[in-house]
XYZ file of C-alpha atoms in Angstrom:
127
model
C 0.000 0.000 0.000
C 1.097 3.542 -0.728
C 1.516 5.774 2.295
C 2.447 9.446 2.445
C 3.518 11.619 5.360
C 3.893 15.393 5.413
C 6.419 17.494 7.296
C 7.583 21.092 7.397
C 4.564 23.076 8.515
C 4.817 25.932 10.969
C 3.923 29.500 11.871
C 5.344 32.362 9.822
C 4.595 36.002 9.038
C 3.213 37.546 5.876
C 5.822 37.543 3.125
C 7.850 34.709 4.621
C 8.689 31.399 2.948
C 8.134 27.823 4.025
C 8.913 24.469 2.447
C 6.787 21.389 2.939
C 7.926 17.846 2.266
C 6.031 14.612 1.777
C 7.680 11.211 1.897
C 5.963 8.393 0.034
C 6.449 4.695 0.689
C 5.194 1.794 -1.380
C 5.172 3.925 -4.551
C 6.803 1.437 -6.892
C 4.740 2.037 -10.037
C 6.368 3.693 -13.074
C 3.689 6.360 -13.477
C 1.995 8.197 -10.686
C 0.953 11.633 -9.565
C 1.282 13.476 -6.298
C -0.220 16.673 -5.076
C -0.793 19.176 -2.317
C -4.223 20.130 -1.089
C -5.350 22.363 1.749
C -8.418 22.724 3.894
C -9.645 24.861 6.762
C -12.713 24.132 8.927
C -14.628 26.907 7.162
C -13.759 25.998 3.588
C -13.941 23.050 1.258
C -10.756 21.237 0.348
C -8.763 23.139 -2.261
C -6.207 21.779 -4.679
C -2.925 23.683 -4.428
C -0.602 21.976 -6.896
C -0.153 18.578 -8.512
C 2.680 16.917 -10.378
C 2.931 13.920 -12.657
C 5.886 11.532 -12.320
C 7.207 12.924 -15.624
C 7.503 16.345 -14.008
C 4.427 18.018 -15.475
C 2.983 20.467 -12.948
C -0.359 22.147 -12.365
C -1.184 24.985 -9.989
C -4.225 26.655 -8.529
C -4.539 30.270 -9.695
C -4.282 31.457 -6.090
C -0.711 30.179 -5.730
C 0.735 30.585 -9.233
C 4.000 32.490 -9.140
C 4.368 32.016 -5.378
C 4.410 28.242 -4.825
C 6.546 25.626 -6.560
C 5.862 21.903 -6.485
C 8.701 19.490 -7.163
C 9.314 15.775 -6.966
C 12.403 13.738 -6.205
C 11.570 10.633 -8.203
C 14.461 8.628 -6.786
C 13.653 9.249 -3.141
C 9.894 9.551 -3.717
C 9.748 12.845 -1.833
C 7.360 15.591 -2.836
C 8.061 19.226 -1.999
C 6.097 22.442 -1.912
C 8.146 25.638 -1.778
C 5.867 28.428 -0.606
C 7.061 32.009 -1.036
C 5.427 35.347 -0.310
C 2.980 33.690 2.060
C -0.287 35.448 2.846
C -2.703 35.068 5.780
C -5.184 33.412 3.401
C -2.650 30.603 2.889
C -3.268 29.551 6.487
C -4.598 26.012 6.366
C -3.858 22.365 6.953
C -1.874 21.117 3.975
C -2.332 17.541 2.834
C -0.158 15.438 0.580
C -1.739 12.895 -1.736
C -0.617 10.267 -4.227
C -2.314 8.264 -6.940
C -1.284 5.741 -9.563
C -1.173 6.156 -13.307
C -0.657 9.301 -15.355
C -2.424 11.919 -17.431
C -5.022 12.920 -14.835
C -3.225 15.244 -12.423
C -4.746 18.342 -14.046
C -8.264 17.182 -13.313
C -7.116 15.804 -9.982
C -6.066 19.293 -8.907
C -9.646 20.541 -8.941
C -11.490 17.410 -7.856
C -8.992 15.371 -5.853
C -10.187 12.381 -7.871
C -7.483 9.848 -8.633
C -5.585 10.491 -5.424
C -6.052 7.373 -3.332
C -3.456 7.846 -0.594
C -3.667 10.854 1.710
C -1.500 12.081 4.553
C -2.687 13.384 7.899
C -1.771 16.963 7.098
C 0.547 19.615 8.424
C -0.528 23.018 9.734
C 0.658 26.205 8.062
C -0.211 29.460 9.824
C 0.568 32.869 8.352
C 0.087 35.913 10.544
C -0.283 39.477 9.288
């Protein structure tokens, strides 16, 4: 079974940077996708960024130009570099993984296709 675990959350101020990491185990298939999602108690889950195993990336409009998703295919570690953080980025960030390829764009908006989810890591941005 594929398992993922996030790390790297914390409390920062507006304009600061933070880098999240997600380690995947059991991900032995040649094609897969991983992604970052976020959710607060008052909002529905939101796709932040997704990446195919070939390196193709997709971003939510709200984070384009500020966040960068990357994947270490050898170590099976997913990253999310978050720059110029804003208070509205405050949320619990979840890592997810799914098998196969060619669906990460749709998966960004729906979450469909992602079958393994982490427990989340809290990111808090104060003004």
